[in-house]
Short mmCIF file of C-alpha atoms in Angstrom, two decimals:
data_model
loop_
_atom_site.label_atom_id
_atom_site.label_comp_id
_atom_site.label_asym_id
_atom_site.label_seq_id
_atom_site.Cartn_x
_atom_site.Cartn_y
_atom_site.Cartn_z
CA MET A 1 -51.68 -75.50 12.84
CA LYS A 2 -53.21 -72.56 14.65
CA TYR A 3 -53.63 -74.61 17.73
CA ILE A 4 -49.94 -75.70 17.75
CA TYR A 5 -48.80 -72.06 17.13
CA TYR A 6 -50.73 -70.76 20.03
CA LEU A 7 -49.50 -73.68 22.23
CA LEU A 8 -45.97 -72.80 21.48
CA ILE A 9 -46.51 -69.10 22.45
CA VAL A 10 -48.12 -70.14 25.65
CA LEU A 11 -45.13 -72.46 26.46
CA MET A 12 -42.52 -69.76 25.74
CA ALA A 13 -44.38 -67.27 27.84
CA GLY A 14 -44.54 -69.82 30.65
CA LEU A 15 -40.74 -70.49 30.46
CA LEU A 16 -39.92 -66.64 30.51
CA PHE A 17 -42.43 -66.21 33.39
CA SER A 18 -41.05 -69.00 35.40
CA ALA A 19 -37.45 -67.85 34.82
CA CYS A 20 -38.36 -64.68 36.80
CA TYR A 21 -39.26 -66.82 39.92
CA ASP A 22 -37.02 -68.57 42.41
CA LYS A 23 -37.89 -71.74 44.26
CA ASP A 24 -40.26 -69.77 46.56
CA ASN A 25 -42.18 -68.58 43.53
CA THR A 26 -40.88 -64.96 44.05
CA ILE A 27 -40.72 -62.80 40.93
CA HIS A 28 -37.25 -61.25 40.20
CA ARG A 29 -37.14 -58.39 37.72
CA LEU A 30 -34.32 -58.36 35.33
CA PRO A 31 -31.95 -55.43 36.25
CA ASP A 32 -31.79 -52.23 34.17
CA LEU A 33 -29.12 -51.73 31.53
CA GLU A 34 -27.09 -48.68 32.64
CA ILE A 35 -24.85 -46.70 30.31
CA GLY A 36 -21.84 -45.11 32.05
CA ASN A 37 -18.81 -43.00 31.09
CA VAL A 38 -20.95 -40.93 28.72
CA ILE A 39 -21.14 -37.26 29.83
CA ASN A 40 -21.60 -33.75 28.38
CA GLY A 41 -18.48 -31.88 27.37
CA SER A 42 -16.90 -29.30 25.09
CA VAL A 43 -14.70 -29.70 22.00
CA LYS A 44 -12.99 -27.55 19.52
CA THR A 45 -14.11 -27.46 15.93
CA GLY A 46 -12.56 -30.02 13.78
CA GLU A 47 -11.50 -32.13 16.72
CA ILE A 48 -12.58 -35.72 17.36
CA ILE A 49 -15.13 -36.61 20.12
CA ASN A 50 -13.96 -39.86 21.69
CA VAL A 51 -16.47 -41.66 23.92
CA ALA A 52 -15.89 -45.02 25.40
CA PRO A 53 -19.05 -46.19 27.20
CA LYS A 54 -19.18 -48.80 29.93
CA CYS A 55 -22.52 -50.59 30.32
CA THR A 56 -23.56 -52.41 33.51
CA MET A 57 -26.34 -54.55 34.79
CA ALA A 58 -26.71 -54.92 38.58
CA GLY A 59 -23.23 -53.37 38.87
CA GLU A 60 -21.62 -55.77 36.57
CA GLU A 61 -20.09 -54.87 33.14
CA VAL A 62 -21.88 -56.52 30.38
CA GLU A 63 -21.41 -56.79 26.58
CA CYS A 64 -23.41 -54.51 24.33
CA THR A 65 -23.78 -53.36 20.73
CA TYR A 66 -24.11 -49.71 19.99
CA ASN A 67 -25.73 -47.25 17.72
CA TRP A 68 -24.58 -43.63 17.86
CA TYR A 69 -26.68 -40.75 16.50
CA ARG A 70 -26.24 -37.06 16.07
CA TYR A 71 -29.29 -34.82 15.86
CA HIS A 72 -30.09 -32.11 13.23
CA GLY A 73 -32.98 -30.46 15.13
CA ALA A 74 -35.55 -33.28 15.70
CA VAL A 75 -33.99 -35.49 12.99
CA SER A 76 -31.37 -38.21 13.92
CA GLU A 77 -28.47 -39.37 11.78
CA LEU A 78 -26.75 -42.73 12.51
CA ILE A 79 -23.02 -41.80 12.56
CA SER A 80 -21.34 -44.97 14.01
CA GLU A 81 -22.07 -48.57 15.10
CA ASP A 82 -18.70 -48.98 16.84
CA ALA A 83 -18.33 -49.87 20.52
CA HIS A 84 -16.25 -46.58 20.96
CA LEU A 85 -17.36 -43.42 19.30
CA ALA A 86 -14.65 -41.42 17.39
CA TRP A 87 -16.51 -38.68 15.48
CA ARG A 88 -14.96 -35.46 14.07
CA VAL A 89 -17.03 -32.37 14.83
CA ASP A 90 -18.59 -30.88 11.77
CA THR A 91 -20.85 -28.06 13.24
CA THR A 92 -20.81 -24.87 15.25
CA GLY A 93 -22.30 -23.80 18.50
CA SER A 94 -23.33 -27.25 19.94
CA VAL A 95 -24.15 -30.73 18.91
CA THR A 96 -26.63 -33.23 20.38
CA LEU A 97 -25.60 -36.81 20.29
CA GLN A 98 -27.29 -40.01 21.42
CA VAL A 99 -26.10 -43.58 22.33
CA GLU A 100 -28.33 -46.64 22.09
CA ALA A 101 -26.95 -49.66 23.77
CA THR A 102 -28.27 -53.20 23.35
CA HIS A 103 -27.37 -56.01 25.80
CA VAL A 104 -26.12 -58.86 23.70
CA GLU A 105 -27.60 -61.63 25.88
CA THR A 106 -31.16 -60.38 26.63
CA GLY A 107 -31.69 -57.69 24.11
CA ILE A 108 -32.54 -55.18 26.73
CA GLN A 109 -31.85 -51.62 25.49
CA ALA A 110 -30.93 -48.30 27.09
CA VAL A 111 -30.62 -44.79 25.51
CA GLN A 112 -28.70 -41.72 26.63
CA THR A 113 -28.60 -38.34 25.14
CA PHE A 114 -25.59 -36.08 25.67
CA TYR A 115 -24.32 -32.64 24.42
CA TYR A 116 -21.09 -31.08 23.41
CA THR A 117 -20.48 -27.42 23.23
CA VAL A 118 -18.36 -26.58 20.07
CA VAL A 119 -15.69 -23.94 20.72
CA PRO A 120 -14.11 -22.38 17.59
CA ARG A 121 -10.49 -23.52 17.32
CA ILE A 122 -9.02 -21.39 14.62
CA ASN A 123 -9.06 -17.84 16.11
CA ASN A 124 -5.52 -16.63 16.48
CA GLY A 125 -2.24 -18.14 15.32
CA TRP A 126 -0.32 -19.50 12.44
CA LEU A 127 -1.80 -21.58 9.49
CA ILE A 128 1.04 -23.25 7.71
CA LEU A 129 0.59 -24.60 4.14
CA LYS A 130 3.23 -27.26 3.50
CA GLU A 131 4.30 -29.65 0.74
CA THR A 132 4.00 -33.29 1.63
CA ALA A 133 6.64 -35.93 0.96
CA ASP A 134 4.72 -36.88 -2.38
CA GLY A 135 4.56 -33.37 -3.54
CA ASN A 136 1.02 -32.56 -2.48
CA THR A 137 -0.42 -30.06 -0.09
CA ASP A 138 -1.49 -30.16 3.57
CA MET A 139 -1.92 -27.77 6.42
CA ASP A 140 -0.59 -27.54 9.99
CA VAL A 141 -1.87 -25.02 12.61
CA SER A 142 -0.14 -23.38 15.54
CA LEU A 143 -2.87 -21.78 17.48
CA ILE A 144 -3.02 -19.54 20.63
CA GLN A 145 -5.38 -21.16 23.08
CA THR A 146 -6.21 -20.16 26.68
CA ASP A 147 -4.04 -22.92 27.94
CA GLY A 148 -1.08 -22.26 25.71
CA VAL A 149 -0.27 -23.01 22.05
CA GLU A 150 -1.74 -25.88 20.19
CA PHE A 151 -0.06 -27.54 17.27
CA ALA A 152 -2.10 -29.82 15.01
CA ALA A 153 -0.77 -31.46 11.81
CA ASP A 154 -2.42 -32.51 8.53
CA GLN A 155 -5.61 -30.63 8.91
CA LEU A 156 -6.59 -30.89 5.14
CA SER A 157 -6.05 -34.65 5.18
CA LEU A 158 -8.34 -34.81 8.27
CA ALA A 159 -11.11 -32.84 6.52
CA LEU A 160 -10.65 -34.39 3.02
CA GLY A 161 -9.40 -37.86 3.84
CA GLU A 162 -6.27 -36.97 1.72
CA PRO A 163 -4.00 -33.94 1.03
CA MET A 164 -4.84 -31.46 -1.84
CA ARG A 165 -3.34 -32.49 -5.12
CA GLY A 166 -0.18 -30.45 -6.33
CA LYS A 167 2.26 -28.39 -4.57
CA PRO A 168 1.11 -25.49 -2.19
CA VAL A 169 0.51 -22.08 -3.74
CA SER A 170 -1.29 -19.86 -1.13
CA LEU A 171 -3.53 -19.69 1.80
CA LEU A 172 -5.82 -16.67 2.35
CA TYR A 173 -9.28 -15.84 3.80
CA THR A 174 -12.66 -14.51 2.78
CA ASP A 175 -15.74 -13.68 4.82
CA ASN A 176 -18.24 -13.33 1.95
CA TYR A 177 -18.36 -16.70 0.22
CA GLN A 178 -21.95 -17.43 -0.98
CA TRP A 179 -22.68 -21.20 -0.43
CA TYR A 180 -25.59 -23.25 -1.54
CA ASP A 181 -26.47 -25.86 1.17
CA PRO A 182 -27.69 -28.92 -0.61
CA GLU A 183 -29.21 -30.33 2.65
CA THR A 184 -31.58 -27.33 3.29
CA GLY A 185 -31.85 -26.08 -0.35
CA SER A 186 -30.91 -22.54 0.85
CA THR A 187 -28.17 -20.13 -0.01
CA LEU A 188 -25.94 -18.92 2.81
CA LYS A 189 -24.13 -15.68 2.36
CA ASN A 190 -21.06 -14.23 4.14
CA GLN A 191 -19.52 -17.59 4.91
CA GLN A 192 -16.12 -17.14 6.71
CA CYS A 193 -13.59 -19.41 4.92
CA LEU A 194 -9.95 -20.15 4.62
CA VAL A 195 -9.00 -20.45 1.00
CA PRO A 196 -6.15 -23.08 0.59
CA VAL A 197 -4.73 -23.15 -2.99
CA SER A 198 -2.54 -25.83 -4.52
CA GLU A 199 -1.28 -26.05 -8.13
CA LYS A 200 -4.22 -28.37 -8.88
CA GLU A 201 -6.93 -27.57 -6.40
CA MET A 202 -8.55 -24.99 -4.14
CA LEU A 203 -11.07 -25.22 -1.28
CA MET A 204 -13.54 -23.16 0.77
CA TYR A 205 -12.76 -24.37 4.27
CA ARG A 206 -15.19 -22.83 6.73
CA VAL A 207 -13.53 -21.62 9.80
CA ASN A 208 -16.19 -22.11 12.47
CA ASP A 209 -16.74 -25.72 11.91
CA GLU A 210 -13.71 -26.62 9.77
CA ASN A 211 -15.95 -28.20 7.06
CA VAL A 212 -15.03 -28.12 3.41
CA LEU A 213 -17.92 -26.25 1.75
CA ALA A 214 -16.62 -26.38 -1.79
CA ARG A 215 -13.89 -27.96 -3.84
CA THR A 216 -12.36 -27.12 -7.17
CA GLU A 217 -15.20 -28.29 -9.43
CA ASP A 218 -17.61 -26.05 -7.39
CA LEU A 219 -15.48 -22.92 -7.63
CA PHE A 220 -15.11 -22.50 -11.44
CA TYR A 221 -17.77 -21.83 -14.14
CA GLU A 222 -15.26 -23.52 -16.49
CA VAL A 223 -12.77 -25.72 -14.58
CA PRO A 224 -9.10 -25.29 -16.04
CA ASP A 225 -7.48 -28.38 -17.58
CA PHE A 226 -5.14 -29.10 -14.62
CA THR A 227 -3.40 -31.84 -16.61
CA SER A 228 -1.70 -29.16 -18.76
CA GLY A 229 -1.05 -26.28 -16.40
CA ASN A 230 -0.90 -25.10 -12.77
CA ILE A 231 -2.22 -22.40 -10.58
CA GLU A 232 0.74 -20.02 -10.13
CA ALA A 233 -0.61 -17.31 -7.69
CA PHE A 234 -3.71 -16.38 -5.94
CA MET A 235 -5.11 -13.21 -4.26
CA GLN A 236 -8.14 -12.93 -2.09
CA LEU A 237 -9.50 -9.31 -1.47
CA ALA A 238 -12.65 -8.21 0.55
CA TYR A 239 -15.14 -8.97 -2.15
CA SER A 240 -13.37 -10.72 -4.84
CA ALA A 241 -10.36 -12.88 -5.73
CA SER A 242 -8.06 -13.59 -8.60
CA LEU A 243 -5.69 -16.31 -9.56
CA ILE A 244 -3.18 -16.78 -12.26
CA TYR A 245 -3.34 -20.13 -13.99
CA ASP A 246 -0.77 -20.83 -16.62
CA GLY A 247 -0.18 -17.10 -17.12
CA LYS A 248 -3.98 -16.34 -17.52
CA VAL A 249 -6.24 -14.37 -15.14
CA TYR A 250 -9.45 -15.74 -13.46
CA LEU A 251 -11.60 -13.48 -11.32
CA ARG A 252 -14.05 -14.80 -8.69
CA SER A 253 -17.49 -13.42 -7.87
CA ASN A 254 -19.09 -14.40 -4.51
CA VAL A 255 -19.81 -17.83 -5.96
CA ALA A 256 -17.27 -19.04 -8.58
CA PHE A 257 -14.43 -17.94 -10.82
CA MET A 258 -15.41 -16.75 -14.25
CA PRO A 259 -13.66 -17.96 -17.36
CA ALA A 260 -10.11 -16.57 -17.98
CA LEU A 261 -10.03 -12.92 -19.14
CA LEU A 262 -9.59 -12.75 -22.92
CA GLY A 263 -6.44 -11.28 -24.38
CA ASP A 264 -2.91 -11.91 -25.56
CA TYR A 265 -0.98 -11.85 -22.38
CA HIS A 266 1.04 -14.14 -20.05
CA LEU A 267 1.34 -12.80 -16.42
CA ALA A 268 4.31 -13.27 -14.13
CA PRO A 269 3.22 -15.20 -11.07
CA TYR A 270 2.96 -12.15 -8.78
CA LEU A 271 -0.19 -10.30 -7.61
CA VAL A 272 0.37 -7.11 -5.60
CA CYS A 273 -2.29 -5.06 -4.03
CA TYR A 274 -2.26 -2.21 -1.56
CA GLY A 275 -4.99 -2.30 0.99
CA TYR A 276 -7.96 -4.70 0.61
CA SER A 277 -10.12 -3.40 -2.22
CA ASN A 278 -7.73 -1.70 -4.69
CA PRO A 279 -7.03 -3.17 -8.08
CA MET A 280 -4.17 -5.67 -8.21
CA LEU A 281 -0.91 -4.85 -9.93
CA VAL A 282 0.42 -7.41 -12.46
CA TYR A 283 3.24 -7.75 -15.02
CA ASP A 284 2.56 -8.96 -18.52
CA GLU A 285 5.56 -11.02 -19.71
CA LEU A 286 4.53 -10.83 -23.38
CA SER A 287 4.20 -7.16 -23.83
CA THR A 288 6.72 -6.49 -20.91
CA SER A 289 4.30 -3.99 -19.41
CA PHE A 290 2.64 -3.29 -16.12
CA GLY A 291 -1.14 -3.40 -15.80
CA ILE A 292 -3.90 -3.72 -13.21
CA ILE A 293 -6.62 -6.20 -12.70
CA GLN A 294 -9.84 -4.50 -11.27
CA ALA A 295 -11.60 -6.22 -8.41
CA SER A 296 -14.33 -8.35 -10.03
CA ASN A 297 -17.27 -6.35 -8.68
CA ASN A 298 -15.84 -3.29 -10.31
CA MET A 299 -14.89 -4.92 -13.69
CA SER A 300 -16.37 -3.65 -16.95
CA THR A 301 -18.22 -5.96 -19.26
CA THR A 302 -15.07 -6.32 -21.44
CA MET A 303 -13.26 -7.91 -18.36
CA GLU A 304 -9.75 -7.19 -19.66
CA ILE A 305 -6.43 -6.31 -17.94
CA LYS A 306 -6.05 -2.52 -18.00
CA TYR A 307 -2.64 -1.28 -18.90
CA PHE A 308 -1.19 2.05 -17.81
CA THR A 309 -1.01 5.03 -20.16
CA ASP A 310 2.25 6.86 -20.92
CA ALA A 311 0.83 10.06 -19.40
CA TYR A 312 2.48 11.49 -16.32
CA ARG A 313 1.53 13.92 -13.45
CA GLU A 314 2.89 17.32 -13.62
CA SER A 315 5.05 16.74 -10.46
CA ASP A 316 6.70 13.57 -11.95
CA ASN A 317 10.07 14.37 -13.25
CA LEU A 318 11.06 10.70 -13.78
CA ARG A 319 8.64 9.78 -16.50
CA VAL A 320 9.57 6.17 -17.07
CA SER A 321 7.17 4.29 -19.27
CA PRO A 322 5.44 1.26 -17.68
CA ASN A 323 5.02 -0.23 -21.13
CA GLY A 324 7.32 -2.14 -23.38
CA LEU A 325 10.15 -2.38 -20.74
CA ASN A 326 11.86 -5.24 -22.60
CA ALA A 327 12.75 -6.68 -19.13
CA ASP A 328 12.16 -9.97 -17.15
CA LEU A 329 10.57 -9.55 -13.77
CA ILE A 330 12.68 -11.13 -10.96
CA TYR A 331 10.61 -10.05 -7.87
CA LEU A 332 7.59 -7.84 -7.15
CA GLY A 333 6.77 -6.89 -3.61
CA GLN A 334 5.25 -3.98 -1.70
CA THR A 335 5.69 -1.79 1.40
CA ASP A 336 3.61 0.84 3.26
CA GLY A 337 6.20 3.59 2.29
CA SER A 338 5.43 6.08 -0.46
CA VAL A 339 7.56 7.22 -3.45
CA ASP A 340 4.92 9.89 -4.39
CA PRO A 341 6.12 13.45 -3.52
CA GLU A 342 2.58 14.63 -3.40
CA SER A 343 1.36 11.89 -1.03
CA LEU A 344 3.91 10.65 1.42
CA THR A 345 1.56 9.10 3.85
CA ASN A 346 -1.10 6.41 3.47
CA ASN A 347 0.30 5.45 0.12
CA GLY A 348 2.02 2.19 -0.56
CA THR A 349 4.73 1.32 -3.11
CA ALA A 350 5.40 -1.80 -5.10
CA TYR A 351 9.13 -2.46 -5.86
CA ALA A 352 9.91 -4.40 -9.03
CA LEU A 353 13.31 -6.04 -9.42
CA MET A 354 13.93 -6.49 -13.13
CA GLN A 355 16.68 -7.22 -15.73
CA LYS A 356 16.72 -6.02 -19.28
CA LYS A 357 16.56 -8.79 -21.84
CA ASP A 358 19.58 -7.43 -23.63
CA ASP A 359 21.63 -6.38 -20.50
CA ALA A 360 22.85 -9.23 -18.32
CA GLU A 361 25.29 -6.82 -16.48
CA ASN A 362 22.74 -4.69 -14.60
CA LEU A 363 19.60 -4.98 -12.54
CA LEU A 364 16.76 -2.39 -12.54
CA LEU A 365 14.80 -1.50 -9.49
CA TYR A 366 11.53 0.38 -10.02
CA GLY A 367 9.18 1.82 -7.36
CA LEU A 368 5.52 1.98 -8.48
CA ASN A 369 3.21 4.20 -6.67
CA SER A 370 -0.15 2.59 -5.61
CA ARG A 371 -1.90 5.94 -6.06
CA GLU A 372 -2.01 5.10 -9.82
CA TRP A 373 -3.46 1.65 -9.49
CA TYR A 374 -7.00 2.78 -9.21
CA ASN A 375 -7.57 3.62 -12.86
CA ALA A 376 -4.11 3.49 -14.58
CA ALA A 377 -4.53 6.97 -15.95
CA TYR A 378 -0.98 7.94 -15.19
CA GLY A 379 2.36 6.07 -15.29
CA PRO A 380 3.06 4.60 -11.80
CA ILE A 381 6.95 4.52 -11.81
CA ARG A 382 8.20 7.11 -9.33
CA PHE A 383 11.58 5.60 -8.52
CA ALA A 384 14.24 3.93 -10.69
CA ARG A 385 17.71 2.73 -9.93
CA MET A 386 20.26 0.70 -12.01
CA ILE A 387 22.23 -1.74 -9.88
CA PRO A 388 25.25 -3.46 -11.45
CA VAL A 389 25.09 -7.24 -10.97
CA SER A 390 28.74 -7.26 -10.08
CA ARG A 391 27.99 -5.38 -6.79
CA CYS A 392 26.08 -8.47 -5.55
CA GLU A 393 25.65 -11.42 -7.76
CA ALA A 394 23.45 -13.24 -4.99
CA PHE A 395 20.89 -10.36 -5.36
CA ALA A 396 20.41 -11.14 -9.02
CA SER A 397 19.89 -14.86 -8.57
CA ALA A 398 18.49 -15.28 -5.02
CA ASP A 399 16.24 -18.16 -4.09
CA PHE A 400 13.82 -16.03 -2.14
CA TYR A 401 13.02 -12.33 -1.86
CA THR A 402 10.57 -10.51 0.61
CA MET A 403 10.14 -6.82 1.51
CA HIS A 404 10.01 -5.28 4.86
CA GLN A 405 6.66 -3.81 5.18
CA THR A 406 7.53 -0.53 6.98
CA ASN A 407 11.12 -0.03 5.80
CA ASN A 408 12.60 0.04 2.35
CA LEU A 409 14.49 -3.17 2.70
CA ILE A 410 14.53 -6.21 0.36
CA TYR A 411 15.52 -9.37 2.32
CA PHE A 412 16.93 -12.20 0.12
CA VAL A 413 18.17 -15.75 0.55
CA LYS A 414 20.83 -17.29 -1.61
CA ASP A 415 22.28 -20.69 -0.66
CA ASN A 416 20.83 -20.64 2.82
CA ARG A 417 22.43 -17.23 3.53
CA LEU A 418 20.01 -14.34 4.56
CA SER A 419 21.07 -10.81 3.41
CA TYR A 420 19.31 -7.59 2.54
CA TYR A 421 19.50 -4.61 0.34
CA ASP A 422 18.76 -1.18 1.85
CA ILE A 423 17.09 0.89 -0.83
CA ASP A 424 17.28 4.19 1.00
CA ASN A 425 21.02 3.97 1.57
CA ASP A 426 21.69 1.90 -1.67
CA GLU A 427 23.82 -0.70 0.25
CA PHE A 428 23.93 -4.43 0.73
CA VAL A 429 24.20 -6.02 4.15
CA MET A 430 25.38 -9.57 3.60
CA ASP A 431 25.21 -12.83 5.47
CA VAL A 432 23.12 -11.66 8.33
CA TYR A 433 22.13 -15.32 9.16
CA THR A 434 23.07 -18.73 7.77
CA PHE A 435 20.50 -21.56 8.01
CA ASP A 436 20.93 -25.31 8.33
CA GLY A 437 18.95 -27.32 5.88
CA GLU A 438 17.07 -26.12 2.72
CA VAL A 439 15.27 -22.81 2.84
CA THR A 440 11.76 -23.29 1.60
CA TYR A 441 9.89 -20.07 2.49
CA CYS A 442 10.82 -16.53 3.45
CA LYS A 443 8.31 -13.74 4.17
CA TYR A 444 8.35 -10.42 6.15
CA ILE A 445 4.93 -10.30 7.93
CA GLY A 446 3.86 -6.99 9.58
CA ASN A 447 0.89 -7.84 11.82
CA ASN A 448 -0.57 -4.73 13.27
CA TYR A 449 -4.24 -5.72 13.68
CA ASP A 450 -4.57 -8.71 15.92
CA TYR A 451 -5.47 -7.11 19.23
CA ASN A 452 -8.43 -6.04 21.41
CA ASP A 453 -8.02 -2.98 23.55
CA SER A 454 -11.81 -2.45 24.10
CA SER A 455 -12.60 -2.94 27.79
CA TRP A 456 -16.23 -3.38 26.96
CA ASN A 457 -15.55 -6.41 24.83
CA PRO A 458 -13.20 -8.73 26.91
CA PRO A 459 -10.79 -10.47 26.99
CA LEU A 460 -8.12 -8.04 26.24
CA TYR A 461 -5.21 -9.21 24.16
CA ASP A 462 -2.46 -8.03 21.93
CA ASN A 463 -0.83 -10.31 19.33
CA ARG A 464 0.76 -7.63 17.16
CA PHE A 465 4.23 -8.23 15.78
CA ASN A 466 6.63 -7.44 12.87
CA ARG A 467 8.66 -10.55 12.00
CA LEU A 468 10.75 -12.08 9.27
CA VAL A 469 9.87 -15.67 9.01
CA VAL A 470 12.02 -18.16 7.36
CA ALA A 471 11.28 -21.89 7.05
CA THR A 472 13.84 -24.60 6.38
CA SER A 473 13.58 -28.30 5.64
CA SER A 474 15.89 -31.10 6.74
CA GLY A 475 15.08 -34.64 6.00
CA THR A 476 11.24 -34.99 6.28
CA SER A 477 10.79 -32.22 8.90
CA TYR A 478 10.68 -28.39 8.90
CA THR A 479 11.63 -25.69 11.23
CA ILE A 480 10.23 -22.20 11.16
CA HIS A 481 12.51 -19.39 12.32
CA SER A 482 11.29 -16.04 13.38
CA PHE A 483 13.31 -12.74 13.59
CA ASP A 484 12.24 -9.60 15.33
CA TRP A 485 13.42 -6.23 13.79
CA SER A 486 14.33 -2.97 15.52
CA VAL A 487 16.08 0.17 14.24
CA ASN A 488 18.82 -0.16 16.76
CA LYS A 489 19.34 -3.94 16.76
CA GLY A 490 18.34 -4.96 13.26
CA LEU A 491 17.25 -8.54 12.89
CA THR A 492 17.19 -10.75 16.18
CA ILE A 493 16.24 -14.30 16.14
CA LEU A 494 13.35 -15.36 18.50
CA PRO A 495 14.07 -19.07 19.66
CA ASP A 496 10.81 -19.15 21.62
CA GLN A 497 8.84 -18.57 18.35
CA THR A 498 10.35 -21.57 16.60
CA ILE A 499 7.78 -24.06 15.12
CA ARG A 500 8.61 -27.61 13.91
CA GLY A 501 6.63 -30.13 11.92
CA GLU A 502 6.78 -32.57 9.05
CA GLY A 503 7.04 -31.55 5.37
CA LYS A 504 8.27 -28.41 3.52
CA VAL A 505 6.64 -25.09 4.50
CA ARG A 506 5.55 -23.11 1.42
CA PHE A 507 3.16 -20.38 2.81
CA MET A 508 2.23 -18.98 6.16
CA PHE A 509 -0.73 -16.93 7.23
CA TRP A 510 -1.39 -15.38 10.65
CA TYR A 511 -5.15 -15.72 11.19
CA THR A 512 -7.37 -13.67 13.44
CA SER A 513 -11.20 -13.26 13.53
CA ASN A 514 -10.53 -9.51 13.91
CA TRP A 515 -12.08 -7.43 11.14
CA ARG A 516 -8.84 -5.43 10.80
CA LEU A 517 -7.46 -8.36 8.94
CA PHE A 518 -8.69 -7.11 5.63
CA ASN A 519 -6.78 -3.84 5.89
CA ASN A 520 -3.65 -5.93 5.81
CA ILE A 521 -4.43 -8.84 3.57
CA TYR A 522 -2.03 -7.63 0.88
CA ARG A 523 0.86 -8.42 3.20
CA TYR A 524 0.33 -12.13 2.73
CA SER A 525 0.29 -12.25 -1.18
#
């Protein structure tokens, strides 16, 4: 048997050897396998690297099979066995890739290593949280790039493989998420993440590489029963976050949300905060009282909502109790202006539009001074006005409300008609604009932070603006309208700022990597 085995080996070797000779007994070396159309490049985070190789032998294209690898340091990972590579970038800085081609006929192999520089894509521009046709949540982006504006749809589906469950709630940002990396076994601090929130889910979506670091089950010590309730509101501050789920409050540390605060309360779905580290103002619908939620790093061990006292400052002649108001909250928003006679600058105000439970004929408008939100030692109401419903029934039953950030104006939309209430002059300005389609979002956004005027740190840019944005839906598509505002001209529509996409817009956020973002995060609640 051994003799036959060795004889077969000799015969096979002879056949291969003879194949390399022509009739003149000249050896002809098999040509090398060459991989073409694979070069180094650059790509934005979250985008797809597409590579279509072309393999040749002696100048003629040949059929090959392929293995594609990405490298983590010196360790390779097989990412595809397809003829064409289509791989979504999941890292920052740069990525090392390698293709291994095998000639089908001869088994000859060739290997080529190539590199892609990863350029952060989410830097300046709009992030748009939208409701899909089946009532779930996805995200579009409209980003300022060096070569113009880039629009990309359905980014959450791209990252997750599907939309987030439930309708959209909010989309904010943190730069201090603490993440445990299961691959390395290490904890990474200060991760910069978008925080998209739907009624049923939330994510930590890292900005630099557009990877989802954590999903809902990783972000709660005790995950709520989402079959029986919904997330109603969300606020992300510099070092903490809070959300309202089914009227109850959950506070987040750097890692995850703690169990719901104890107590007999049911909060209205509003969270208002002045600046980026102050306590958050809330309204308890059970006790019909205003209270504050301290940022979680400042919370006492009792972890409860702190209600205001009925004490008043000596200069406060109004003296309206913030407790037992016996009223329903219609809208709660905030401005930079002050209603505190002792502090008329650098002191914001929350305006609460309310209606007494036993008085359907009148509205109440209260102005709450942010100076008192730190410790709730004094009553915060510094402004009060009764407004008969008969003056403007649309104001009492509007579909959307939003406050101008630097003027005491409350914009409202009723039946697709945009109007506003001028608090200082106590007058209504009606039907400023009429929209086609269904209005799905309305927010005044004062962006005074997205700029760089430091010559030592180019490039210089200035993306500041003050705009009212209103989104409408018609059929399966949306349109986002932007309005500029000036003292002399009032609202002026900006056709060049129109954005279009598919779905229904429910929340918009202007993102910048500039640190000034945190001083203005409250504007997006």
